[in-house]
Amino acid sequence: QVILTESGGRLVQAGESLRLTCETSNYGSTIYRMGWFRRAPGKEREFVAAIIRNRANAEYANSVKGRFTISRDDATQNTIFLQMNSLKSDDTAVYYCAAMLDPFGSFGYWGQGTQVTVSS
């Protein structure tokens, strides 16, 4: 059982920065990969960024590359962050944290989401 809790979403102005946090309660399960996704109004959910446990490399959607940075708390491996810089109105969405246990599986655990609104 893995429980994910996002926080940090709020209303910001275009050009500002924001950091989202995802805390996990994994009750003994080993999480292989964690990621951030988002769903904008009227659109489907899309991938934003992901990071693999104990590895330095991360993946990003082209739309956020160079502006967003995913990172994790190395001490616990149970908390990840999404630093979002130079925010645009197109970044307005509900942001979800997700976890994958099986390296050959898919993201099977999801948080409730946190709303990010970027005002222009």
N, CA, C and O atoms as CSV, one atom per row, in Angstrom:
chain,resi,resn,atom,element,x,y,z
A,1,GLN,N,N,0.850,-1.183,0.000
A,1,GLN,CA,C,0.000,0.000,0.000
A,1,GLN,C,C,0.890,1.238,0.000
A,1,GLN,O,O,1.805,1.354,0.815
A,2,VAL,N,N,0.620,2.144,-0.903
A,2,VAL,CA,C,1.371,3.398,-0.989
A,2,VAL,C,C,0.379,4.550,-0.982
A,2,VAL,O,O,-0.563,4.577,-1.774
A,3,ILE,N,N,0.595,5.485,-0.096
A,3,ILE,CA,C,-0.253,6.679,-0.029
A,3,ILE,C,C,0.606,7.889,-0.364
A,3,ILE,O,O,1.682,8.079,0.203
A,4,LEU,N,N,0.121,8.697,-1.284
A,4,LEU,CA,C,0.854,9.868,-1.752
A,4,LEU,C,C,0.074,11.125,-1.403
A,4,LEU,O,O,-1.141,11.182,-1.592
A,5,THR,N,N,0.770,12.125,-0.897
A,5,THR,CA,C,0.116,13.373,-0.511
A,5,THR,C,C,0.892,14.540,-1.091
A,5,THR,O,O,2.055,14.764,-0.756
A,6,GLU,N,N,0.224,15.283,-1.973
A,6,GLU,CA,C,0.849,16.450,-2.582
A,6,GLU,C,C,0.524,17.708,-1.785
A,6,GLU,O,O,-0.500,17.783,-1.105
A,7,SER,N,N,1.407,18.688,-1.880
A,7,SER,CA,C,1.158,19.986,-1.260
A,7,SER,C,C,1.957,21.040,-2.009
A,7,SER,O,O,2.864,20.725,-2.779
A,8,GLY,N,N,1.603,22.299,-1.768
A,8,GLY,CA,C,2.363,23.406,-2.324
A,8,GLY,C,C,1.671,24.169,-3.442
A,8,GLY,O,O,2.129,25.245,-3.829
A,9,GLY,N,N,0.595,23.642,-3.960
A,9,GLY,CA,C,-0.086,24.345,-5.036
A,9,GLY,C,C,-0.806,25.587,-4.549
A,9,GLY,O,O,-1.350,25.608,-3.445
A,10,ARG,N,N,-0.807,26.616,-5.373
A,10,ARG,CA,C,-1.497,27.872,-5.038
A,10,ARG,C,C,-1.555,28.758,-6.257
A,10,ARG,O,O,-1.099,28.374,-7.334
A,11,LEU,N,N,-2.111,29.935,-6.094
A,11,LEU,CA,C,-2.185,30.933,-7.147
A,11,LEU,C,C,-0.898,31.748,-7.177
A,11,LEU,O,O,-0.464,32.276,-6.153
A,12,VAL,N,N,-0.290,31.848,-8.360
A,12,VAL,CA,C,0.916,32.647,-8.525
A,12,VAL,C,C,0.783,33.484,-9.807
A,12,VAL,O,O,-0.099,33.248,-10.632
A,13,GLN,N,N,1.669,34.453,-9.946
A,13,GLN,CA,C,1.710,35.276,-11.146
A,13,GLN,C,C,2.645,34.629,-12.172
A,13,GLN,O,O,3.569,33.900,-11.810
A,14,ALA,N,N,2.401,34.897,-13.419
A,14,ALA,CA,C,3.281,34.408,-14.475
A,14,ALA,C,C,4.704,34.903,-14.223
A,14,ALA,O,O,4.916,36.057,-13.850
A,15,GLY,N,N,5.674,34.012,-14.433
A,15,GLY,CA,C,7.069,34.343,-14.193
A,15,GLY,C,C,7.568,33.983,-12.805
A,15,GLY,O,O,8.775,33.958,-12.569
A,16,GLU,N,N,6.664,33.705,-11.893
A,16,GLU,CA,C,7.056,33.343,-10.544
A,16,GLU,C,C,7.419,31.864,-10.448
A,16,GLU,O,O,7.261,31.098,-11.399
A,17,SER,N,N,7.913,31.488,-9.264
A,17,SER,CA,C,8.319,30.112,-9.009
A,17,SER,C,C,7.446,29.496,-7.921
A,17,SER,O,O,6.823,30.191,-7.118
A,18,LEU,N,N,7.425,28.170,-7.925
A,18,LEU,CA,C,6.633,27.438,-6.947
A,18,LEU,C,C,7.265,26.063,-6.768
A,18,LEU,O,O,7.785,25.491,-7.725
A,19,ARG,N,N,7.226,25.532,-5.553
A,19,ARG,CA,C,7.741,24.186,-5.331
A,19,ARG,C,C,6.639,23.300,-4.760
A,19,ARG,O,O,6.023,23.620,-3.744
A,20,LEU,N,N,6.409,22.195,-5.432
A,20,LEU,CA,C,5.448,21.198,-4.977
A,20,LEU,C,C,6.181,20.092,-4.227
A,20,LEU,O,O,7.328,19.765,-4.532
A,21,THR,N,N,5.500,19.533,-3.254
A,21,THR,CA,C,6.054,18.436,-2.467
A,21,THR,C,C,5.113,17.245,-2.515
A,21,THR,O,O,3.893,17.401,-2.477
A,22,CYS,N,N,5.690,16.060,-2.597
A,22,CYS,CA,C,4.901,14.825,-2.538
A,22,CYS,C,C,5.513,13.936,-1.458
A,22,CYS,O,O,6.656,13.494,-1.575
A,23,GLU,N,N,4.752,13.688,-0.431
A,23,GLU,CA,C,5.202,12.801,0.634
A,23,GLU,C,C,4.539,11.444,0.461
A,23,GLU,O,O,3.368,11.352,0.095
A,24,THR,N,N,5.302,10.395,0.730
A,24,THR,CA,C,4.769,9.053,0.555
A,24,THR,C,C,4.772,8.292,1.874
A,24,THR,O,O,5.643,8.458,2.729
A,25,SER,N,N,3.768,7.464,1.989
A,25,SER,CA,C,3.725,6.487,3.069
A,25,SER,C,C,3.654,5.142,2.373
A,25,SER,O,O,2.590,4.748,1.894
A,26,ASN,N,N,4.779,4.425,2.309
A,26,ASN,CA,C,4.814,3.223,1.484
A,26,ASN,C,C,4.795,1.924,2.268
A,26,ASN,O,O,4.864,0.847,1.675
A,27,TYR,N,N,4.704,2.002,3.560
A,27,TYR,CA,C,4.440,0.836,4.402
A,27,TYR,C,C,5.243,-0.387,3.981
A,27,TYR,O,O,4.706,-1.487,3.852
A,28,GLY,N,N,6.549,-0.174,3.767
A,28,GLY,CA,C,7.427,-1.293,3.463
A,28,GLY,C,C,7.616,-1.570,1.995
A,28,GLY,O,O,8.532,-2.307,1.627
A,29,SER,N,N,6.787,-1.010,1.142
A,29,SER,CA,C,6.954,-1.225,-0.292
A,29,SER,C,C,8.119,-0.393,-0.799
A,29,SER,O,O,8.339,0.725,-0.335
A,30,THR,N,N,8.859,-0.933,-1.741
A,30,THR,CA,C,9.967,-0.197,-2.346
A,30,THR,C,C,9.469,0.473,-3.616
A,30,THR,O,O,8.991,-0.188,-4.537
A,31,ILE,N,N,9.587,1.776,-3.650
A,31,ILE,CA,C,9.139,2.526,-4.818
A,31,ILE,C,C,10.279,2.624,-5.813
A,31,ILE,O,O,11.362,3.101,-5.474
A,32,TYR,N,N,10.046,2.180,-7.029
A,32,TYR,CA,C,11.075,2.202,-8.070
A,32,TYR,C,C,11.181,3.564,-8.731
A,32,TYR,O,O,12.279,4.070,-8.964
A,33,ARG,N,N,10.041,4.150,-9.030
A,33,ARG,CA,C,10.045,5.389,-9.811
A,33,ARG,C,C,8.900,6.279,-9.340
A,33,ARG,O,O,7.809,5.788,-9.052
A,34,MET,N,N,9.143,7.566,-9.261
A,34,MET,CA,C,8.092,8.509,-8.895
A,34,MET,C,C,8.030,9.611,-9.930
A,34,MET,O,O,9.027,9.949,-10.569
A,35,GLY,N,N,6.843,10.163,-10.081
A,35,GLY,CA,C,6.689,11.175,-11.107
A,35,GLY,C,C,5.621,12.193,-10.786
A,35,GLY,O,O,4.847,12.047,-9.840
A,36,TRP,N,N,5.603,13.217,-11.596
A,36,TRP,CA,C,4.581,14.255,-11.543
A,36,TRP,C,C,3.833,14.277,-12.866
A,36,TRP,O,O,4.428,14.196,-13.940
A,37,PHE,N,N,2.538,14.387,-12.762
A,37,PHE,CA,C,1.667,14.533,-13.910
A,37,PHE,C,C,0.769,15.741,-13.654
A,37,PHE,O,O,0.694,16.244,-12.533
A,38,ARG,N,N,0.094,16.197,-14.698
A,38,ARG,CA,C,-0.834,17.313,-14.503
A,38,ARG,C,C,-2.018,17.183,-15.443
A,38,ARG,O,O,-1.930,16.578,-16.512
A,39,ARG,N,N,-3.124,17.768,-15.016
A,39,ARG,CA,C,-4.315,17.812,-15.858
A,39,ARG,C,C,-4.827,19.236,-15.876
A,39,ARG,O,O,-5.264,19.768,-14.856
A,40,ALA,N,N,-4.768,19.843,-17.039
A,40,ALA,CA,C,-5.278,21.201,-17.223
A,40,ALA,C,C,-6.775,21.147,-17.523
A,40,ALA,O,O,-7.268,20.117,-17.982
A,41,PRO,N,N,-7.497,22.220,-17.279
A,41,PRO,CA,C,-8.944,22.234,-17.549
A,41,PRO,C,C,-9.247,21.863,-18.978
A,41,PRO,O,O,-8.705,22.459,-19.909
A,42,GLY,N,N,-10.119,20.870,-19.161
A,42,GLY,CA,C,-10.532,20.463,-20.486
A,42,GLY,C,C,-9.525,19.614,-21.243
A,42,GLY,O,O,-9.733,19.317,-22.420
A,43,LYS,N,N,-8.434,19.218,-20.587
A,43,LYS,CA,C,-7.407,18.424,-21.260
A,43,LYS,C,C,-7.180,17.117,-20.521
A,43,LYS,O,O,-7.608,16.944,-19.380
A,44,GLU,N,N,-6.499,16.203,-21.194
A,44,GLU,CA,C,-6.178,14.936,-20.569
A,44,GLU,C,C,-4.941,15.099,-19.674
A,44,GLU,O,O,-4.160,16.041,-19.803
A,45,ARG,N,N,-4.812,14.143,-18.776
A,45,ARG,CA,C,-3.647,14.156,-17.910
A,45,ARG,C,C,-2.378,13.934,-18.734
A,45,ARG,O,O,-2.360,13.116,-19.654
A,46,GLU,N,N,-1.318,14.672,-18.393
A,46,GLU,CA,C,-0.077,14.544,-19.141
A,46,GLU,C,C,1.109,14.390,-18.197
A,46,GLU,O,O,1.088,14.850,-17.056
A,47,PHE,N,N,2.125,13.741,-18.701
A,47,PHE,CA,C,3.362,13.530,-17.969
A,47,PHE,C,C,4.119,14.846,-17.831
A,47,PHE,O,O,4.161,15.647,-18.766
A,48,VAL,N,N,4.717,15.065,-16.661
A,48,VAL,CA,C,5.521,16.263,-16.438
A,48,VAL,C,C,6.984,15.885,-16.205
A,48,VAL,O,O,7.871,16.363,-16.912
A,49,ALA,N,N,7.234,15.028,-15.217
A,49,ALA,CA,C,8.612,14.665,-14.879
A,49,ALA,C,C,8.609,13.383,-14.059
A,49,ALA,O,O,7.604,13.033,-13.439
A,50,ALA,N,N,9.756,12.676,-14.061
A,50,ALA,CA,C,9.869,11.448,-13.276
A,50,ALA,C,C,11.314,11.238,-12.870
A,50,ALA,O,O,12.240,11.741,-13.504
A,51,ILE,N,N,11.483,10.481,-11.796
A,51,ILE,CA,C,12.815,10.188,-11.293
A,51,ILE,C,C,12.823,8.773,-10.744
A,51,ILE,O,O,11.847,8.312,-10.153
A,52,ILE,N,N,13.954,8.086,-10.951
A,52,ILE,CA,C,14.085,6.708,-10.505
A,52,ILE,C,C,14.859,6.668,-9.188
A,52,ILE,O,O,15.816,7.417,-8.987
A,53,ARG,N,N,14.428,5.792,-8.313
A,53,ARG,CA,C,15.063,5.632,-7.016
A,53,ARG,C,C,16.548,5.369,-7.166
A,53,ARG,O,O,16.963,4.565,-8.001
A,54,ASN,N,N,17.341,6.043,-6.363
A,54,ASN,CA,C,18.795,5.832,-6.306
A,54,ASN,C,C,19.517,6.142,-7.611
A,54,ASN,O,O,20.651,5.707,-7.809
A,55,ARG,N,N,18.875,6.886,-8.498
A,55,ARG,CA,C,19.556,7.292,-9.717
A,55,ARG,C,C,19.481,8.803,-9.864
A,55,ARG,O,O,18.522,9.428,-9.412
A,56,ALA,N,N,20.450,9.367,-10.469
A,56,ALA,CA,C,20.506,10.814,-10.582
A,56,ALA,C,C,19.710,11.347,-11.756
A,56,ALA,O,O,19.282,12.501,-11.740
A,57,ASN,N,N,19.502,10.516,-12.784
A,57,ASN,CA,C,18.868,11.053,-13.990
A,57,ASN,C,C,17.373,11.192,-13.808
A,57,ASN,O,O,16.745,10.445,-13.057
A,58,ALA,N,N,16.818,12.159,-14.507
A,58,ALA,CA,C,15.387,12.419,-14.453
A,58,ALA,C,C,14.874,12.631,-15.881
A,58,ALA,O,O,15.641,12.897,-16.807
A,59,GLU,N,N,13.581,12.507,-16.023
A,59,GLU,CA,C,12.948,12.707,-17.323
A,59,GLU,C,C,11.987,13.880,-17.236
A,59,GLU,O,O,11.392,14.122,-16.187
A,60,TYR,N,N,11.834,14.609,-18.338
A,60,TYR,CA,C,10.949,15.760,-18.357
A,60,TYR,C,C,10.160,15.814,-19.661
A,60,TYR,O,O,10.633,15.389,-20.716
A,61,ALA,N,N,8.968,16.340,-19.559
A,61,ALA,CA,C,8.211,16.669,-20.765
A,61,ALA,C,C,8.886,17.862,-21.433
A,61,ALA,O,O,9.457,18.718,-20.756
A,62,ASN,N,N,8.821,17.916,-22.745
A,62,ASN,CA,C,9.453,19.020,-23.474
A,62,ASN,C,C,8.904,20.379,-23.041
A,62,ASN,O,O,9.622,21.379,-23.050
A,63,SER,N,N,7.646,20.406,-22.668
A,63,SER,CA,C,7.010,21.675,-22.320
A,63,SER,C,C,7.554,22.285,-21.030
A,63,SER,O,O,7.378,23.480,-20.791
A,64,VAL,N,N,8.210,21.479,-20.197
A,64,VAL,CA,C,8.714,21.999,-18.921
A,64,VAL,C,C,10.231,21.913,-18.810
A,64,VAL,O,O,10.814,22.418,-17.851
A,65,LYS,N,N,10.867,21.280,-19.778
A,65,LYS,CA,C,12.318,21.101,-19.728
A,65,LYS,C,C,13.017,22.459,-19.647
A,65,LYS,O,O,12.724,23.371,-20.421
A,66,GLY,N,N,13.940,22.574,-18.699
A,66,GLY,CA,C,14.654,23.830,-18.503
A,66,GLY,C,C,13.988,24.762,-17.517
A,66,GLY,O,O,14.612,25.717,-17.054
A,67,ARG,N,N,12.731,24.506,-17.185
A,67,ARG,CA,C,12.017,25.352,-16.223
A,67,ARG,C,C,11.679,24.602,-14.940
A,67,ARG,O,O,11.681,25.186,-13.856
A,68,PHE,N,N,11.389,23.314,-15.061
A,68,PHE,CA,C,11.008,22.500,-13.911
A,68,PHE,C,C,12.147,21.548,-13.547
A,68,PHE,O,O,12.892,21.082,-14.408
A,69,THR,N,N,12.260,21.274,-12.245
A,69,THR,CA,C,13.255,20.320,-11.769
A,69,THR,C,C,12.617,19.387,-10.749
A,69,THR,O,O,12.037,19.828,-9.757
A,70,ILE,N,N,12.736,18.089,-11.011
A,70,ILE,CA,C,12.251,17.096,-10.055
A,70,ILE,C,C,13.426,16.644,-9.203
A,70,ILE,O,O,14.533,16.455,-9.709
A,71,SER,N,N,13.185,16.474,-7.928
A,71,SER,CA,C,14.240,16.019,-7.028
A,71,SER,C,C,13.613,15.207,-5.907
A,71,SER,O,O,12.391,15.147,-5.774
A,72,ARG,N,N,14.461,14.586,-5.106
A,72,ARG,CA,C,13.942,13.773,-4.017
A,72,ARG,C,C,14.775,14.005,-2.764
A,72,ARG,O,O,15.904,14.491,-2.821
A,73,ASP,N,N,14.190,13.645,-1.644
A,73,ASP,CA,C,14.891,13.665,-0.370
A,73,ASP,C,C,15.738,12.407,-0.315
A,73,ASP,O,O,15.203,11.317,-0.108
A,74,ASP,N,N,17.033,12.529,-0.492
A,74,ASP,CA,C,17.891,11.354,-0.567
A,74,ASP,C,C,17.957,10.586,0.752
A,74,ASP,O,O,18.236,9.387,0.772
A,75,ALA,N,N,17.701,11.281,1.832
A,75,ALA,CA,C,17.795,10.616,3.134
A,75,ALA,C,C,16.701,9.568,3.300
A,75,ALA,O,O,16.932,8.495,3.857
A,76,THR,N,N,15.524,9.888,2.815
A,76,THR,CA,C,14.408,8.973,3.015
A,76,THR,C,C,13.940,8.319,1.725
A,76,THR,O,O,13.322,7.255,1.759
A,77,GLN,N,N,14.225,8.940,0.597
A,77,GLN,CA,C,13.732,8.475,-0.705
A,77,GLN,C,C,12.211,8.467,-0.759
A,77,GLN,O,O,11.627,7.938,-1.706
A,78,ASN,N,N,11.570,9.041,0.236
A,78,ASN,CA,C,10.112,8.971,0.306
A,78,ASN,C,C,9.422,10.291,0.014
A,78,ASN,O,O,8.195,10.377,0.063
A,79,THR,N,N,10.188,11.301,-0.284
A,79,THR,CA,C,9.606,12.601,-0.586
A,79,THR,C,C,10.240,13.123,-1.863
A,79,THR,O,O,11.461,13.114,-2.017
A,80,ILE,N,N,9.396,13.576,-2.773
A,80,ILE,CA,C,9.931,14.193,-3.983
A,80,ILE,C,C,9.383,15.609,-4.102
A,80,ILE,O,O,8.370,15.960,-3.496
A,81,PHE,N,N,10.073,16.402,-4.891
A,81,PHE,CA,C,9.727,17.791,-5.072
A,81,PHE,C,C,9.652,18.112,-6.566
A,81,PHE,O,O,10.255,17.432,-7.396
A,82,LEU,N,N,8.913,19.144,-6.878
A,82,LEU,CA,C,8.900,19.670,-8.233
A,82,LEU,C,C,9.090,21.171,-8.121
A,82,LEU,O,O,8.176,21.900,-7.736
A,83,GLN,N,N,10.284,21.621,-8.462
A,83,GLN,CA,C,10.573,23.050,-8.484
A,83,GLN,C,C,10.168,23.588,-9.836
A,83,GLN,O,O,10.664,23.135,-10.868
A,84,MET,N,N,9.268,24.552,-9.832
A,84,MET,CA,C,8.739,25.106,-11.071
A,84,MET,C,C,9.121,26.574,-11.161
A,84,MET,O,O,8.708,27.384,-10.331
A,85,ASN,N,N,9.899,26.906,-12.156
A,85,ASN,CA,C,10.338,28.292,-12.366
A,85,ASN,C,C,9.734,28.845,-13.653
A,85,ASN,O,O,9.272,28.096,-14.514
A,86,SER,N,N,9.746,30.143,-13.762
A,86,SER,CA,C,9.245,30.827,-14.966
A,86,SER,C,C,7.873,30.293,-15.359
A,86,SER,O,O,7.642,29.920,-16.509
A,87,LEU,N,N,6.988,30.265,-14.406
A,87,LEU,CA,C,5.664,29.689,-14.649
A,87,LEU,C,C,4.881,30.491,-15.679
A,87,LEU,O,O,4.974,31.716,-15.752
A,88,LYS,N,N,4.112,29.763,-16.465
A,88,LYS,CA,C,3.288,30.357,-17.513
A,88,LYS,C,C,1.820,30.004,-17.247
A,88,LYS,O,O,1.522,29.096,-16.471
A,89,SER,N,N,0.933,30.714,-17.882
A,89,SER,CA,C,-0.490,30.420,-17.712
A,89,SER,C,C,-0.813,28.999,-18.196
A,89,SER,O,O,-1.739,28.366,-17.688
A,90,ASP,N,N,-0.058,28.506,-19.164
A,90,ASP,CA,C,-0.263,27.138,-19.658
A,90,ASP,C,C,0.088,26.071,-18.617
A,90,ASP,O,O,-0.265,24.903,-18.778
A,91,ASP,N,N,0.780,26.473,-17.556
A,91,ASP,CA,C,1.118,25.513,-16.498
A,91,ASP,C,C,-0.020,25.341,-15.503
A,91,ASP,O,O,0.064,24.504,-14.605
A,92,THR,N,N,-1.072,26.118,-15.653
A,92,THR,CA,C,-2.228,25.984,-14.767
A,92,THR,C,C,-2.833,24.597,-14.909
A,92,THR,O,O,-3.204,24.178,-16.006
A,93,ALA,N,N,-2.929,23.891,-13.794
A,93,ALA,CA,C,-3.427,22.511,-13.821
A,93,ALA,C,C,-3.490,21.979,-12.396
A,93,ALA,O,O,-2.989,22.593,-11.455
A,94,VAL,N,N,-4.114,20.831,-12.272
A,94,VAL,CA,C,-3.994,20.051,-11.037
A,94,VAL,C,C,-2.793,19.137,-11.229
A,94,VAL,O,O,-2.710,18.401,-12.213
A,95,TYR,N,N,-1.872,19.189,-10.290
A,95,TYR,CA,C,-0.643,18.407,-10.371
A,95,TYR,C,C,-0.762,17.193,-9.458
A,95,TYR,O,O,-1.126,17.305,-8.287
A,96,TYR,N,N,-0.443,16.028,-10.026
A,96,TYR,CA,C,-0.548,14.775,-9.314
A,96,TYR,C,C,0.822,14.119,-9.170
A,96,TYR,O,O,1.648,14.151,-10.082
A,97,CYS,N,N,1.033,13.541,-8.030
A,97,CYS,CA,C,2.210,12.731,-7.774
A,97,CYS,C,C,1.834,11.268,-8.004
A,97,CYS,O,O,0.716,10.856,-7.695
A,98,ALA,N,N,2.763,10.489,-8.544
A,98,ALA,CA,C,2.484,9.088,-8.827
A,98,ALA,C,C,3.695,8.229,-8.494
A,98,ALA,O,O,4.833,8.699,-8.519
A,99,ALA,N,N,3.435,6.970,-8.183
A,99,ALA,CA,C,4.513,6.050,-7.819
A,99,ALA,C,C,4.384,4.744,-8.576
A,99,ALA,O,O,3.284,4.266,-8.857
A,100,MET,N,N,5.534,4.182,-8.897
A,100,MET,CA,C,5.618,2.893,-9.588
A,100,MET,C,C,6.485,1.974,-8.756
A,100,MET,O,O,7.594,2.347,-8.375
A,101,LEU,N,N,5.998,0.777,-8.466
A,101,LEU,CA,C,6.770,-0.172,-7.673
A,101,LEU,C,C,7.586,-1.119,-8.546
A,101,LEU,O,O,8.712,-1.473,-8.198
A,102,ASP,N,N,7.029,-1.521,-9.657
A,102,ASP,CA,C,7.638,-2.509,-10.536
A,102,ASP,C,C,8.327,-1.801,-11.688
A,102,ASP,O,O,7.682,-1.033,-12.402
A,103,PRO,N,N,9.630,-2.037,-11.894
A,103,PRO,CA,C,10.322,-1.365,-13.018
A,103,PRO,C,C,9.746,-1.714,-14.385
A,103,PRO,O,O,9.990,-0.993,-15.352
A,104,PHE,N,N,8.994,-2.792,-14.486
A,104,PHE,CA,C,8.378,-3.169,-15.756
A,104,PHE,C,C,6.879,-2.888,-15.764
A,104,PHE,O,O,6.157,-3.316,-16.665
A,105,GLY,N,N,6.421,-2.157,-14.740
A,105,GLY,CA,C,4.999,-1.880,-14.628
A,105,GLY,C,C,4.653,-0.468,-15.040
A,105,GLY,O,O,5.277,0.115,-15.926
A,106,SER,N,N,3.638,0.072,-14.372
A,106,SER,CA,C,3.190,1.422,-14.673
A,106,SER,C,C,2.948,2.153,-13.356
A,106,SER,O,O,3.040,1.564,-12.279
A,107,PHE,N,N,2.642,3.431,-13.457
A,107,PHE,CA,C,2.329,4.196,-12.260
A,107,PHE,C,C,0.975,3.727,-11.729
A,107,PHE,O,O,-0.070,3.999,-12.319
A,108,GLY,N,N,1.021,3.014,-10.597
A,108,GLY,CA,C,-0.206,2.445,-10.062
A,108,GLY,C,C,-0.753,3.141,-8.841
A,108,GLY,O,O,-1.846,2.822,-8.376
A,109,TYR,N,N,-0.005,4.086,-8.321
A,109,TYR,CA,C,-0.444,4.803,-7.119
A,109,TYR,C,C,-0.428,6.300,-7.390
A,109,TYR,O,O,0.518,6.839,-7.965
A,110,TRP,N,N,-1.502,6.956,-6.960
A,110,TRP,CA,C,-1.674,8.370,-7.282
A,110,TRP,C,C,-2.122,9.145,-6.050
A,110,TRP,O,O,-2.836,8.627,-5.191
A,111,GLY,N,N,-1.683,10.406,-5.988
A,111,GLY,CA,C,-2.172,11.286,-4.952
A,111,GLY,C,C,-3.468,11.948,-5.385
A,111,GLY,O,O,-3.978,11.700,-6.478
A,112,GLN,N,N,-3.988,12.790,-4.512
A,112,GLN,CA,C,-5.248,13.485,-4.777
A,112,GLN,C,C,-5.074,14.721,-5.639
A,112,GLN,O,O,-6.043,15.230,-6.203
A,113,GLY,N,N,-3.850,15.205,-5.744
A,113,GLY,CA,C,-3.591,16.362,-6.585
A,113,GLY,C,C,-3.550,17.667,-5.810
A,113,GLY,O,O,-4.145,17.800,-4.740
A,114,THR,N,N,-2.829,18.629,-6.381
A,114,THR,CA,C,-2.760,19.969,-5.801
A,114,THR,C,C,-2.902,20.982,-6.936
A,114,THR,O,O,-2.282,20.841,-7.990
A,115,GLN,N,N,-3.719,21.993,-6.708
A,115,GLN,CA,C,-4.042,22.949,-7.775
A,115,GLN,C,C,-2.973,24.024,-7.883
A,115,GLN,O,O,-2.609,24.668,-6.899
A,116,VAL,N,N,-2.480,24.200,-9.099
A,116,VAL,CA,C,-1.567,25.301,-9.418
A,116,VAL,C,C,-2.267,26.203,-10.424
A,116,VAL,O,O,-2.681,25.753,-11.492
A,117,THR,N,N,-2.393,27.453,-10.083
A,117,THR,CA,C,-3.017,28.416,-10.979
A,117,THR,C,C,-2.031,29.546,-11.238
A,117,THR,O,O,-1.542,30.189,-10.309
A,118,VAL,N,N,-1.748,29.777,-12.522
A,118,VAL,CA,C,-0.808,30.823,-12.910
A,118,VAL,C,C,-1.599,31.927,-13.582
A,118,VAL,O,O,-2.220,31.726,-14.626
A,119,SER,N,N,-1.565,33.081,-12.971
A,119,SER,CA,C,-2.311,34.225,-13.496
A,119,SER,C,C,-1.404,35.094,-14.356
A,119,SER,O,O,-0.281,35.428,-13.976
A,120,SER,N,N,-1.924,35.446,-15.520
A,120,SER,CA,C,-1.142,36.311,-16.385
A,120,SER,C,C,-1.556,37.774,-16.223
A,120,SER,O,O,-0.996,38.650,-16.882
